[in-house]
PDB file of C-alpha atoms in Angstrom:
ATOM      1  CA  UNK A 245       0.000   0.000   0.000  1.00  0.00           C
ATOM      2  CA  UNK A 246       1.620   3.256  -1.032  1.00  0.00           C
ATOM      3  CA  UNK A 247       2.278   5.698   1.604  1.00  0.00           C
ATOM      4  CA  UNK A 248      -0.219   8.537   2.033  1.00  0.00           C
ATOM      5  CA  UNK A 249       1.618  12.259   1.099  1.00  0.00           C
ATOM      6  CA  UNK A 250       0.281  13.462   4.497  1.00  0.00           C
ATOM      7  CA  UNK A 251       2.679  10.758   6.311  1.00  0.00           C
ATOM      8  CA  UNK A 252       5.561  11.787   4.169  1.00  0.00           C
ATOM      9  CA  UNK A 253       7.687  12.428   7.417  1.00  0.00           C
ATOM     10  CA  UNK A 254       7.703   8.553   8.469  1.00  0.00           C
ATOM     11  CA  UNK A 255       8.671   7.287   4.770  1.00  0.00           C
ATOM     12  CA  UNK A 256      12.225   6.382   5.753  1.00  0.00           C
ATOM     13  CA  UNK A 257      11.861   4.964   9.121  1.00  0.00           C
ATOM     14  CA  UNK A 258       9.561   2.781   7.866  1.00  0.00           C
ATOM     15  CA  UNK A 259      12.371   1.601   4.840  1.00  0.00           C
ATOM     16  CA  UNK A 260      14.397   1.213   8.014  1.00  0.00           C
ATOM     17  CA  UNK A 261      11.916  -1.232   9.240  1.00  0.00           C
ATOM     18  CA  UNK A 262      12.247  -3.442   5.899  1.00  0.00           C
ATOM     19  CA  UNK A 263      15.824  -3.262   5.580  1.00  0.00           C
ATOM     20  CA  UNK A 264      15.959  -4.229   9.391  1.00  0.00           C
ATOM     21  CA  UNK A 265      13.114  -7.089   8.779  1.00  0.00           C
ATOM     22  CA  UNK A 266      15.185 -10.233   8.899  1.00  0.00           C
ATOM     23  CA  UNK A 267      18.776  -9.333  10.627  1.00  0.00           C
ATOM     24  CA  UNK A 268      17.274  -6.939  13.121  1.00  0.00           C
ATOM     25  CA  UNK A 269      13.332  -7.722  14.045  1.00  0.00           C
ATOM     26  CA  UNK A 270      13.318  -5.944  16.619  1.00  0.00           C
ATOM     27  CA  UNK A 271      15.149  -2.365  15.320  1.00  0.00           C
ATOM     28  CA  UNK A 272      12.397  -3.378  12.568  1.00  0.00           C
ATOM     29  CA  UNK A 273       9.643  -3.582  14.960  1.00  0.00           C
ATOM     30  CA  UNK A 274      10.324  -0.371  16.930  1.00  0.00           C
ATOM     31  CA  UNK A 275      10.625   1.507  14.174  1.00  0.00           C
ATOM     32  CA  UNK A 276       7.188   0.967  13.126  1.00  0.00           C
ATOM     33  CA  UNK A 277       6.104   1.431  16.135  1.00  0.00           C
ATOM     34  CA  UNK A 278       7.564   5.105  16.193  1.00  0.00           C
ATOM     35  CA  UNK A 279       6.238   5.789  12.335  1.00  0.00           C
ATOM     36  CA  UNK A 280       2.704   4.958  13.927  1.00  0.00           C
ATOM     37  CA  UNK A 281       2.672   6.868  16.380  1.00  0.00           C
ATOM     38  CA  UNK A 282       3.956   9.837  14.585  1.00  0.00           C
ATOM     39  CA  UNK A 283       1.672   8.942  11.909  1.00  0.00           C
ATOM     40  CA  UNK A 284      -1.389   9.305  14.202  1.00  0.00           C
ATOM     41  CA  UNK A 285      -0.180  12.630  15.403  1.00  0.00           C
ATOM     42  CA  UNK A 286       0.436  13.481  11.480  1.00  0.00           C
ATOM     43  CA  UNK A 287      -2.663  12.128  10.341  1.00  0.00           C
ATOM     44  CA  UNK A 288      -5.292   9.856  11.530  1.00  0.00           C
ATOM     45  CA  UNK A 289      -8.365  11.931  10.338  1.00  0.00           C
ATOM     46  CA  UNK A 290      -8.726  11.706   6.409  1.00  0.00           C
ATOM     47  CA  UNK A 291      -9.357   8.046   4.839  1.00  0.00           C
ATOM     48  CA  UNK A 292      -6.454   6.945   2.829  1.00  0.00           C
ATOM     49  CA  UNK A 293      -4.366   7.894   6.437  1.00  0.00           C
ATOM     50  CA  UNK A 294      -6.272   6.000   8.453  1.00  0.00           C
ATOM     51  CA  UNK A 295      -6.706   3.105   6.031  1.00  0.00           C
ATOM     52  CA  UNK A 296      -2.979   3.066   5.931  1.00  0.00           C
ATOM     53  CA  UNK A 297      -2.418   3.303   9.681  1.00  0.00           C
ATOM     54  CA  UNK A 298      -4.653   0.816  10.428  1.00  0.00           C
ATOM     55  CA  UNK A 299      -2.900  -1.509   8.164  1.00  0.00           C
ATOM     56  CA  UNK A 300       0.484  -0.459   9.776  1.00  0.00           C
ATOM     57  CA  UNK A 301      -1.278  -1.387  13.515  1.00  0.00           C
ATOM     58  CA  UNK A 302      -2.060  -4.817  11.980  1.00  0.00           C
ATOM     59  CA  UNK A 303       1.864  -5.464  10.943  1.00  0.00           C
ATOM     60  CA  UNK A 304       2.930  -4.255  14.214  1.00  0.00           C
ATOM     61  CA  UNK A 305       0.553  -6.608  15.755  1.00  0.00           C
ATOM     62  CA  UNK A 306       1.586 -10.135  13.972  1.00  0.00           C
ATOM     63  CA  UNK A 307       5.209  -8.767  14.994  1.00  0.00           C
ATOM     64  CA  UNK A 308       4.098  -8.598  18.280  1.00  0.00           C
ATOM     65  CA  UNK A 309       3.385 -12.537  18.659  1.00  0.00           C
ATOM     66  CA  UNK A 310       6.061 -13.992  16.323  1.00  0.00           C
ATOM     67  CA  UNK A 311       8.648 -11.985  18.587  1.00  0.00           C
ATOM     68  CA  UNK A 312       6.702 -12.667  21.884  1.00  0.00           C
ATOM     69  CA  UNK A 313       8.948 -14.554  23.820  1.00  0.00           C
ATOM     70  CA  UNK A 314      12.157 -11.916  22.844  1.00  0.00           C
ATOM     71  CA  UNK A 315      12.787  -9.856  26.199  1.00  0.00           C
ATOM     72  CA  UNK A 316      13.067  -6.626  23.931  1.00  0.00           C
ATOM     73  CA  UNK A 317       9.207  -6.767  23.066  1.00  0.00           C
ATOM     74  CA  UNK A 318       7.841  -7.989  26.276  1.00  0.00           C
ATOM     75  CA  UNK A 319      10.282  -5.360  28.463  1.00  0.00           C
ATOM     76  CA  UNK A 320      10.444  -1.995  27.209  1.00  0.00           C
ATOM     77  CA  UNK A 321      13.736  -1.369  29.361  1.00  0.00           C
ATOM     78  CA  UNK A 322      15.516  -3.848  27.204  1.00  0.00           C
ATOM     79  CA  UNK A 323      13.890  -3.008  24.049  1.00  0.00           C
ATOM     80  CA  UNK A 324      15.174   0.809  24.477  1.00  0.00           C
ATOM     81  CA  UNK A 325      18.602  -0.795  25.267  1.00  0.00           C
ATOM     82  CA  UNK A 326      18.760  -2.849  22.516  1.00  0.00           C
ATOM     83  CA  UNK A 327      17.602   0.159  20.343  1.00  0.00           C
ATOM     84  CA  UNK A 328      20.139   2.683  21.700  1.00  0.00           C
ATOM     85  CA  UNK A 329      23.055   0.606  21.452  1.00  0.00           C
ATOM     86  CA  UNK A 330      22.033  -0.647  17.730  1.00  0.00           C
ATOM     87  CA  UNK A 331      21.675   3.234  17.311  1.00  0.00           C
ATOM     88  CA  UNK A 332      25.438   4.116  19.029  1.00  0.00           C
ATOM     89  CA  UNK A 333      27.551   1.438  16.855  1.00  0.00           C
ATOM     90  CA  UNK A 334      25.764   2.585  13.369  1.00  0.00           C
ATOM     91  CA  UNK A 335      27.237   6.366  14.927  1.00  0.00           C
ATOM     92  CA  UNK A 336      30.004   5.101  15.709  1.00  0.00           C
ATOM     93  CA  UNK A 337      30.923   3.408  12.354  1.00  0.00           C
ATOM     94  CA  UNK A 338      30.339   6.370  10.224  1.00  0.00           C
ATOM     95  CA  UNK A 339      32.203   8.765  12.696  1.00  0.00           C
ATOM     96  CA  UNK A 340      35.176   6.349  12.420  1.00  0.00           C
ATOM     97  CA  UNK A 341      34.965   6.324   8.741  1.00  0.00           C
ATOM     98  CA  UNK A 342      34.457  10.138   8.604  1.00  0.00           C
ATOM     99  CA  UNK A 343      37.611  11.071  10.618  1.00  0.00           C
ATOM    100  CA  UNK A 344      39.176   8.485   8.639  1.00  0.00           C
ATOM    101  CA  UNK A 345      38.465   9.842   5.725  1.00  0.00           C
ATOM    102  CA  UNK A 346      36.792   7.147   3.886  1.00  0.00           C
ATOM    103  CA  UNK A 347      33.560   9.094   2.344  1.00  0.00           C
ATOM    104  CA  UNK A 348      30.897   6.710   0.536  1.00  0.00           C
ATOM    105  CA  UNK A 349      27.021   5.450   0.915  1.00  0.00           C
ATOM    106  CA  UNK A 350      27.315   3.140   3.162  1.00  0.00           C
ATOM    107  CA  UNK A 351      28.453   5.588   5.489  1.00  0.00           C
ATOM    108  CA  UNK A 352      26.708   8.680   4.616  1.00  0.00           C
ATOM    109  CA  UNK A 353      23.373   5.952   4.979  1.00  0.00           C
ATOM    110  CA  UNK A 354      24.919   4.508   8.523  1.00  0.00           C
ATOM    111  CA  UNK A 355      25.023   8.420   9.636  1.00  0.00           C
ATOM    112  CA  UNK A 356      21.464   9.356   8.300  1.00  0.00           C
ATOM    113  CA  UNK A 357      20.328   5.665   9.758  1.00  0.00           C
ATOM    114  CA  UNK A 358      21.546   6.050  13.068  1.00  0.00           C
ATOM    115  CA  UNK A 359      19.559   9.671  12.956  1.00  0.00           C
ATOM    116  CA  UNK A 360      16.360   7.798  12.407  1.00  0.00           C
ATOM    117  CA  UNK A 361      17.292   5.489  15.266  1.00  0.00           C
ATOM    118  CA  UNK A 362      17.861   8.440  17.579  1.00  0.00           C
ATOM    119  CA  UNK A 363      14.137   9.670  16.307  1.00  0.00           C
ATOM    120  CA  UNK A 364      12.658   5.761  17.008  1.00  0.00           C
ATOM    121  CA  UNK A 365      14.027   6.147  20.841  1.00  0.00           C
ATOM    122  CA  UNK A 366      11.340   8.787  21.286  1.00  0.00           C
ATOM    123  CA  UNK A 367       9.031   5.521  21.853  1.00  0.00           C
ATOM    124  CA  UNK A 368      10.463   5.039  24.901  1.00  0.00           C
ATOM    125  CA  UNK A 369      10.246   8.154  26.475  1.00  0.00           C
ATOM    126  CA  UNK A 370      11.735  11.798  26.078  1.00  0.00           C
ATOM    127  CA  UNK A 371      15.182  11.701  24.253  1.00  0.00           C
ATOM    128  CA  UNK A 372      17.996  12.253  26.924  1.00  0.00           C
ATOM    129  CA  UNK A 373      20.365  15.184  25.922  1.00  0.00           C
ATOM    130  CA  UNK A 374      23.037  13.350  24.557  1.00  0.00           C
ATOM    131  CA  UNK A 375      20.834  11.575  21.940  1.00  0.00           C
ATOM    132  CA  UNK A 376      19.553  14.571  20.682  1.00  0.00           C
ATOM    133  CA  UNK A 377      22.604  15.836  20.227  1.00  0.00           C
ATOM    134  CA  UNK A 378      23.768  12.446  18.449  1.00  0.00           C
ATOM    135  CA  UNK A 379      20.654  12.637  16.093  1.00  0.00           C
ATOM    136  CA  UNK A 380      21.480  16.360  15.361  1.00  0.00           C
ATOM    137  CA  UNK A 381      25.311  15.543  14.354  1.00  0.00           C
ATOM    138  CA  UNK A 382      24.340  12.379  12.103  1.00  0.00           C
ATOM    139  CA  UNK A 383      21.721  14.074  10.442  1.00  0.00           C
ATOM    140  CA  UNK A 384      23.955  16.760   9.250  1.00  0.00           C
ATOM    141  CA  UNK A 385      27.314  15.138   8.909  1.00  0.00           C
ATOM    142  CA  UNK A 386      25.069  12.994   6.778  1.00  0.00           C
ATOM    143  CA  UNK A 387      23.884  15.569   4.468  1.00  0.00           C
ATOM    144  CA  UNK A 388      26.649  17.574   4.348  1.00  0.00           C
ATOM    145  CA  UNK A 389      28.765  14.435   2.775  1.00  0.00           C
ATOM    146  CA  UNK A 390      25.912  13.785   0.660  1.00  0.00           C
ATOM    147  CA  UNK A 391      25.802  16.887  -1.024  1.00  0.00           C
ATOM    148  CA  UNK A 392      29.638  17.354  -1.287  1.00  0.00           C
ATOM    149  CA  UNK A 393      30.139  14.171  -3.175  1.00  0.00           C
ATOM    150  CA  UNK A 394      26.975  14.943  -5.173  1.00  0.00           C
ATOM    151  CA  UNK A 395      28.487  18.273  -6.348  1.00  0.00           C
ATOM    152  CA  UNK A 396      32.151  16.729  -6.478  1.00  0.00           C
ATOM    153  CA  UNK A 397      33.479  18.160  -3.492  1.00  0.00           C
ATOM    154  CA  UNK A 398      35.531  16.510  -0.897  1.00  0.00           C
ATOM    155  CA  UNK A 399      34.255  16.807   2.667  1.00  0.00           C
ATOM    156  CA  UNK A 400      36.357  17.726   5.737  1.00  0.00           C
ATOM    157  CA  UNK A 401      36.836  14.508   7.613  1.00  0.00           C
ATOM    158  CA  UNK A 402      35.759  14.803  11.519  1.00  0.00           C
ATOM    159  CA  UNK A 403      33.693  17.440  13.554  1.00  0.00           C
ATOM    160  CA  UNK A 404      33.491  21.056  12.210  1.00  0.00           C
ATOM    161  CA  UNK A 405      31.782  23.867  12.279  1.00  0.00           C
ATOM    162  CA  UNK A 406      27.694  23.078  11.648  1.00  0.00           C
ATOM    163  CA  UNK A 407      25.764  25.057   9.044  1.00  0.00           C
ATOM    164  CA  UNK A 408      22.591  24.912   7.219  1.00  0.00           C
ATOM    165  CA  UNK A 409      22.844  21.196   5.078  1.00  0.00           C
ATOM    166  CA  UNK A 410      19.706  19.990   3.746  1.00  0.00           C
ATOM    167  CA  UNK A 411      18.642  16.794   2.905  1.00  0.00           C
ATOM    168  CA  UNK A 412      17.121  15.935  -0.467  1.00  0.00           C
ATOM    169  CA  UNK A 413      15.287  13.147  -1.743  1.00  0.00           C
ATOM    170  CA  UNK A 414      17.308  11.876  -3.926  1.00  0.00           C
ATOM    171  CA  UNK A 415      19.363  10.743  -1.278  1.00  0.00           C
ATOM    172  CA  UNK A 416      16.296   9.239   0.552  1.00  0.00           C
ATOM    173  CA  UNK A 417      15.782   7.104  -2.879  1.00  0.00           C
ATOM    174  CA  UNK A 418      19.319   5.801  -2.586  1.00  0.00           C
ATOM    175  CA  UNK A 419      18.815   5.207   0.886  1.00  0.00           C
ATOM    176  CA  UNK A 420      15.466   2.896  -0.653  1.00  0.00           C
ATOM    177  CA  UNK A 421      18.060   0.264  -2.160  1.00  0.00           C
ATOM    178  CA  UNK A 422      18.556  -3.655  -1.589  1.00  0.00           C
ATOM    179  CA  UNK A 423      17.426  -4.704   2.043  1.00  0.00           C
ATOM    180  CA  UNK A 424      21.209  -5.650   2.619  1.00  0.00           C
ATOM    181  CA  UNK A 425      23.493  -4.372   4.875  1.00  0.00           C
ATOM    182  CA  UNK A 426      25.361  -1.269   4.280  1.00  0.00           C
ATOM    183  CA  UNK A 427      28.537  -1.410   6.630  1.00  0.00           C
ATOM    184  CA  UNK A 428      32.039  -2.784   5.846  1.00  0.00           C
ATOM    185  CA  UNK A 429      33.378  -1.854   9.183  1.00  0.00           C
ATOM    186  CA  UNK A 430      37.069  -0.638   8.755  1.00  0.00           C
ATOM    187  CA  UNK A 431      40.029  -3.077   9.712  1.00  0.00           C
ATOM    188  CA  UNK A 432      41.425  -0.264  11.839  1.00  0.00           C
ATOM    189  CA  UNK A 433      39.515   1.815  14.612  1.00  0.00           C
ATOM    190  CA  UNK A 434      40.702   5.232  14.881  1.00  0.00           C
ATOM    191  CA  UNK A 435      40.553   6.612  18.513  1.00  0.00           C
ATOM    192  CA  UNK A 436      36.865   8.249  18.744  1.00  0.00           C
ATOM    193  CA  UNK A 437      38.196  11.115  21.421  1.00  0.00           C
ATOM    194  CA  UNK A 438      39.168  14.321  20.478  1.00  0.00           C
ATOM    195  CA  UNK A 439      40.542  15.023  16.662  1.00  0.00           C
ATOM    196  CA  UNK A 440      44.049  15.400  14.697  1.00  0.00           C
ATOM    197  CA  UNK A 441      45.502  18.613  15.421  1.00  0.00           C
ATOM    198  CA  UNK A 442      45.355  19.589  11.513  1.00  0.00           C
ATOM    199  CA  UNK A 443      41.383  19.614  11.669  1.00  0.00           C
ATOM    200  CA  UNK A 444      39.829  23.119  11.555  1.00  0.00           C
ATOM    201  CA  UNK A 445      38.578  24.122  14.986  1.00  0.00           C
ATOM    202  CA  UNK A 446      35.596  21.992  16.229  1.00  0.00           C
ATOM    203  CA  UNK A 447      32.083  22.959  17.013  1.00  0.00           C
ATOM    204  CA  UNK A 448      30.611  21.614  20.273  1.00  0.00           C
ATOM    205  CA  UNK A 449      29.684  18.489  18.431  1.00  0.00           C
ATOM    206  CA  UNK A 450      33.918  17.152  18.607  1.00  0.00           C
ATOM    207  CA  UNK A 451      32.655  16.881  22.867  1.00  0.00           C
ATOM    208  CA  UNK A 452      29.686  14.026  22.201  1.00  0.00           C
ATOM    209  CA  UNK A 453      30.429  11.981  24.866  1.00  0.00           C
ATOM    210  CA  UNK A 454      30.188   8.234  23.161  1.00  0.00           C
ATOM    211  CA  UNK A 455      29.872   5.148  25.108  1.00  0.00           C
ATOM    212  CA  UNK A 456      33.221   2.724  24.765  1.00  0.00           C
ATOM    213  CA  UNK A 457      33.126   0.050  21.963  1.00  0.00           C
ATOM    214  CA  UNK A 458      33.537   1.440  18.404  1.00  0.00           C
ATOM    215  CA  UNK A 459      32.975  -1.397  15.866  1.00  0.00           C
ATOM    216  CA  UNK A 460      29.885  -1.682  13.596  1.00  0.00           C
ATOM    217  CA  UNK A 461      26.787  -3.922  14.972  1.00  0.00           C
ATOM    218  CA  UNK A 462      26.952  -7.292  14.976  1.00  0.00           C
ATOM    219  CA  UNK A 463      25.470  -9.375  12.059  1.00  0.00           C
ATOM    220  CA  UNK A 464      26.395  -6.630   9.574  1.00  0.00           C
ATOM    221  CA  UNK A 465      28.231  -8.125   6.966  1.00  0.00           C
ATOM    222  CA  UNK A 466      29.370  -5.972   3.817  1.00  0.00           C
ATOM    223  CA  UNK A 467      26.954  -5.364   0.687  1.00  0.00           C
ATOM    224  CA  UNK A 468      29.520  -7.076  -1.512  1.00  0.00           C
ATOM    225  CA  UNK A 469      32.186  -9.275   0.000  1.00  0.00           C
ATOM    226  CA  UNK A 470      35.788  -8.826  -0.858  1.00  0.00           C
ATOM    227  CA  UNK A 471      37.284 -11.121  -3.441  1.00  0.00           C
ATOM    228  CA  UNK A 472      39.816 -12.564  -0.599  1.00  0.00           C
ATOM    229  CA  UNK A 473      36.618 -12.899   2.242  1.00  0.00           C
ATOM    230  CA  UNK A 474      36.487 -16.124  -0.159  1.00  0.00           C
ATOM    231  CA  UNK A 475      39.198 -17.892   1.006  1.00  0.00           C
ATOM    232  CA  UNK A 476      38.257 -19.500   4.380  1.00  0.00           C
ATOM    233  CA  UNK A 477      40.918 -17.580   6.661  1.00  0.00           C
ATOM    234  CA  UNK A 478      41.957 -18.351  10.363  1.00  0.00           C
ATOM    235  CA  UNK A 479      40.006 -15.445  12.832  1.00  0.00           C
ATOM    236  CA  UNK A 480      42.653 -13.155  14.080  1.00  0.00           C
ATOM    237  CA  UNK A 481      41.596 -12.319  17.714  1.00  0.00           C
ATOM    238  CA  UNK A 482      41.448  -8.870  18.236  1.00  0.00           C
ATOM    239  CA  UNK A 483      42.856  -6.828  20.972  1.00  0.00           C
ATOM    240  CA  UNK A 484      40.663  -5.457  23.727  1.00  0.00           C
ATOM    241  CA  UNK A 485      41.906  -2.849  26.023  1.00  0.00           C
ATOM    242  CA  UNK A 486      41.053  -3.711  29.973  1.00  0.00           C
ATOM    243  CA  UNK A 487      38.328  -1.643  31.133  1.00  0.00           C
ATOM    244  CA  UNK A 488      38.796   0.594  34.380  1.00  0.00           C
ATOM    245  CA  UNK A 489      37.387  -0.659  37.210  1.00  0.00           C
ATOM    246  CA  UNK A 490      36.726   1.053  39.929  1.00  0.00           C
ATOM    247  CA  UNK A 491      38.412  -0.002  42.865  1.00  0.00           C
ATOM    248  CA  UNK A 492      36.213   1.251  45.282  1.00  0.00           C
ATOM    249  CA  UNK A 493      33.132  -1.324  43.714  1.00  0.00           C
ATOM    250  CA  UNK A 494      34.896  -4.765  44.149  1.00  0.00           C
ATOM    251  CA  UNK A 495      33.760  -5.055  47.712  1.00  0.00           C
ATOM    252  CA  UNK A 496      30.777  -3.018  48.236  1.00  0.00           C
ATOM    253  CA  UNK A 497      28.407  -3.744  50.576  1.00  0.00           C
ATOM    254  CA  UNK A 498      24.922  -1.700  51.439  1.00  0.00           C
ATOM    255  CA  UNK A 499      25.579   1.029  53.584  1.00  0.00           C
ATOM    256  CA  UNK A 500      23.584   0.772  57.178  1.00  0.00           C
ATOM    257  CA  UNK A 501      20.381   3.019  56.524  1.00  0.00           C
ATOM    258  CA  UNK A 502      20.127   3.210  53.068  1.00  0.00           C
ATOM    259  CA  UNK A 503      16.555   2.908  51.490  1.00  0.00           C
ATOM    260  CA  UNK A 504      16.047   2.467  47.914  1.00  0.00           C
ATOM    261  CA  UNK A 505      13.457   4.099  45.934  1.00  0.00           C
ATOM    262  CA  UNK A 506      11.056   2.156  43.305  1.00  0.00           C
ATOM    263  CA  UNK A 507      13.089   4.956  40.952  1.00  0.00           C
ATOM    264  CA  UNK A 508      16.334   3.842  41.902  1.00  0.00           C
ATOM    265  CA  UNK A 509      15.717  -0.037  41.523  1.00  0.00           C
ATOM    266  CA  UNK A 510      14.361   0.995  38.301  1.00  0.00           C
ATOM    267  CA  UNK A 511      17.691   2.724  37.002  1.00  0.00           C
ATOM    268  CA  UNK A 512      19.641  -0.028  38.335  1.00  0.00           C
ATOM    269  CA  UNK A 513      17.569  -2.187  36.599  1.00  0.00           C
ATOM    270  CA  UNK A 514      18.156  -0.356  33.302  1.00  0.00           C
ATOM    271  CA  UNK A 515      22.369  -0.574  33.466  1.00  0.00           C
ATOM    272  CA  UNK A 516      22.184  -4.179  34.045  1.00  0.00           C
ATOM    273  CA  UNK A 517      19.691  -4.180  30.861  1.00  0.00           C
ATOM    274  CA  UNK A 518      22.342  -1.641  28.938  1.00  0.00           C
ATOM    275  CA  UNK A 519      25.171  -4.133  30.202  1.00  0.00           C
ATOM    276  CA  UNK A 520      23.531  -7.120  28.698  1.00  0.00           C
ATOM    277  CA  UNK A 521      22.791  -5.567  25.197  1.00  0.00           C
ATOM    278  CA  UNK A 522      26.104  -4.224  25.003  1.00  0.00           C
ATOM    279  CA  UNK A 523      27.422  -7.735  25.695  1.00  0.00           C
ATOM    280  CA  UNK A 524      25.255  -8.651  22.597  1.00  0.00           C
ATOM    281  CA  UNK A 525      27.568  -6.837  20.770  1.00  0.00           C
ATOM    282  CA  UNK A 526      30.932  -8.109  22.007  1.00  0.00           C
ATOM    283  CA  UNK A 527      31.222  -4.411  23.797  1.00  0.00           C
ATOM    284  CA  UNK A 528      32.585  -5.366  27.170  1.00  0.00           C
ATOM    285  CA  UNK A 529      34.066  -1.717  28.406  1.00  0.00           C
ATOM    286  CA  UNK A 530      29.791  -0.576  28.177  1.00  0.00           C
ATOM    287  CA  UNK A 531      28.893  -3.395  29.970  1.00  0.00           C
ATOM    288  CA  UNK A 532      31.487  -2.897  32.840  1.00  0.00           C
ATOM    289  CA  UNK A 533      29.892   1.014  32.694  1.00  0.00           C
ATOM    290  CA  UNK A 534      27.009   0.136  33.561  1.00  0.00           C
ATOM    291  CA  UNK A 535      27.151  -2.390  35.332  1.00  0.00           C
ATOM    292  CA  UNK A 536      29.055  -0.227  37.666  1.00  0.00           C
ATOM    293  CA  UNK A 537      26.894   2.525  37.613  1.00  0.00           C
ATOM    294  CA  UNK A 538      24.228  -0.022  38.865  1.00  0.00           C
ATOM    295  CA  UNK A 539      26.584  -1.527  41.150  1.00  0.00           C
ATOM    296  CA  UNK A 540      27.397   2.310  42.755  1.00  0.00           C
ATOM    297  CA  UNK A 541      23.861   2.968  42.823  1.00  0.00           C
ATOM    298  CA  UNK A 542      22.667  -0.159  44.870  1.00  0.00           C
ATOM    299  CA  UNK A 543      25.353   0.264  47.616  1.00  0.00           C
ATOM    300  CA  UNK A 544      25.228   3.817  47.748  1.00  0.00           C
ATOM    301  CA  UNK A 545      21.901   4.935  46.546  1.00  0.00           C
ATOM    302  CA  UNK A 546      23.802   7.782  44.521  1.00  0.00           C
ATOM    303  CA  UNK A 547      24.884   7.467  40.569  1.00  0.00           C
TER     304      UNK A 547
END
């Protein structure tokens, strides 16, 4: 059923949804969720709108009972985990590719991608500051690429200076292609913090504070493999710097009179939930984060 003009806004979070239908259910499920919901605040008056909505309540509903038993559905705390962090390592693999200097598609779409994943959050509640500033930066580091390659331009690698970039549809129609994956995460990560000394001066977007662990989601395999990913080839393990622990955590105890709110079991609740979906991805220092921030919070009732 073709999408009503009126719900024009949703269009590419649900082509998020398809391209997310079989590697990532539940990214796919949430973000038709979020283009409902928007759509009903869009729209939900004039026929074709509601005929379409309806039929959009329907899908989410079948999604709802094949992906019953997965604790992202059922629990909304893990389902905004599992979200987020999906949302982070798509940032995180265009950012390294951008400072890299490695402009292409798959990158300008992991950038404008991750933006729509930032929107989808909104499901779960008010967007925390840090996410909104995310969404902001991948939005326009997204268009800004865009339109330099379009016009034959090279972009400056890293953060600088934010002005007006707008996004066209012609890059939301090559952001329609093949329901493949678009990352080939780089064989090298480049340190996220801070930027080389020969980039311009940085707006207050080279400060996002990103959560450790800066590889591409799991399951992502490139659009094309590489002729040598056809010979079978021995996995190299990779390197993992120790997290910092902190010292003052590895025999804590409940102080005397503390008293825990419902609010604070709820937060700790949520880094142990954070924890486990970052150990989905292989991304142990965010799990030690916040699985000490839980750990801090139980025994001291302060974060």
């Amino acid at each position: 059923m073709a999408l009503p003009p009126q719900l024009k806004a949703i269009q590419h979070h649900l082509r998020t949804a398809q391209e997310h239908e079989k590697r990532e259910p539940v990214v796919a499920y949430y973000c038709r969720l979020y283009a409902m919901q928007t759509g009903m605040k869009l729209d939900s008056k004039t026929p074709e709108c509601r005929k379409f909505l309806v039929k959009l309540m329907d899908q989410l509903e079948i999604m709802k009972k094949e992906l019953g038993d997965n604790e992202s559905i059922s629990q909304e705390i893990v389902g905004n985990a599992h979200v987020e962090n999906y949302a982070i390592k798509m940032f995180l693999y265009a950012d390294n590719e951008d400072r890299s200097g490695r402009f292409h598609k798959n990158m300008i779409k992991s950038f404008y991608t991750s933006s729509l994943l930032f929107d989808v959050l909104s499901v779960f509640g008010e967007l925390s500051e840090e996410n909104i500033q995310h969404r902001k930066y991948a939005k326009w580091k997204a268009a800004y690429i865009h339109n330099c390659l379009k016009n034959g331009e090279t972009p400056q690698a890293g953060p600088i200076g934010m002005e007006g970039e707008a996004y066209d549809d012609e890059f939301g129609a090559e952001g329609g292609g093949p329901s493949q994956d678009p990352y080939d995460p780089p064989q090298s990560q480049p340190s996220f913090h801070g930027h080389p000394s020969n980039q311009p001066p940085a707006s207050n977007f080279s400060n996002i504070q990103i959560p450790p662990g800066s590889h591409a989601p799991a399951n992502t395999p490139a659009d094309i493999p590489h002729p040598e990913a056809a010979q079978p080839a021995k996995p190299v393990p990779v390197p993992r710097a120790m997290p910092m622990v902190d010292p003052s955590l590895l025999n804590s105890t409940q102080e005397g009179d503390l008293r825990l709110t419902p609010e604070d079991f709820t937060r700790a609740q949520k880094y142990c939930k954070y924890a486990g979906s970052a150990l989905q991805y292989e991304d142990v220092g965010t799990a030690v984060q916040n699985l000490q921030k839980a750990l801090k919070l139980l025994t001291t009732g302060k974060e």
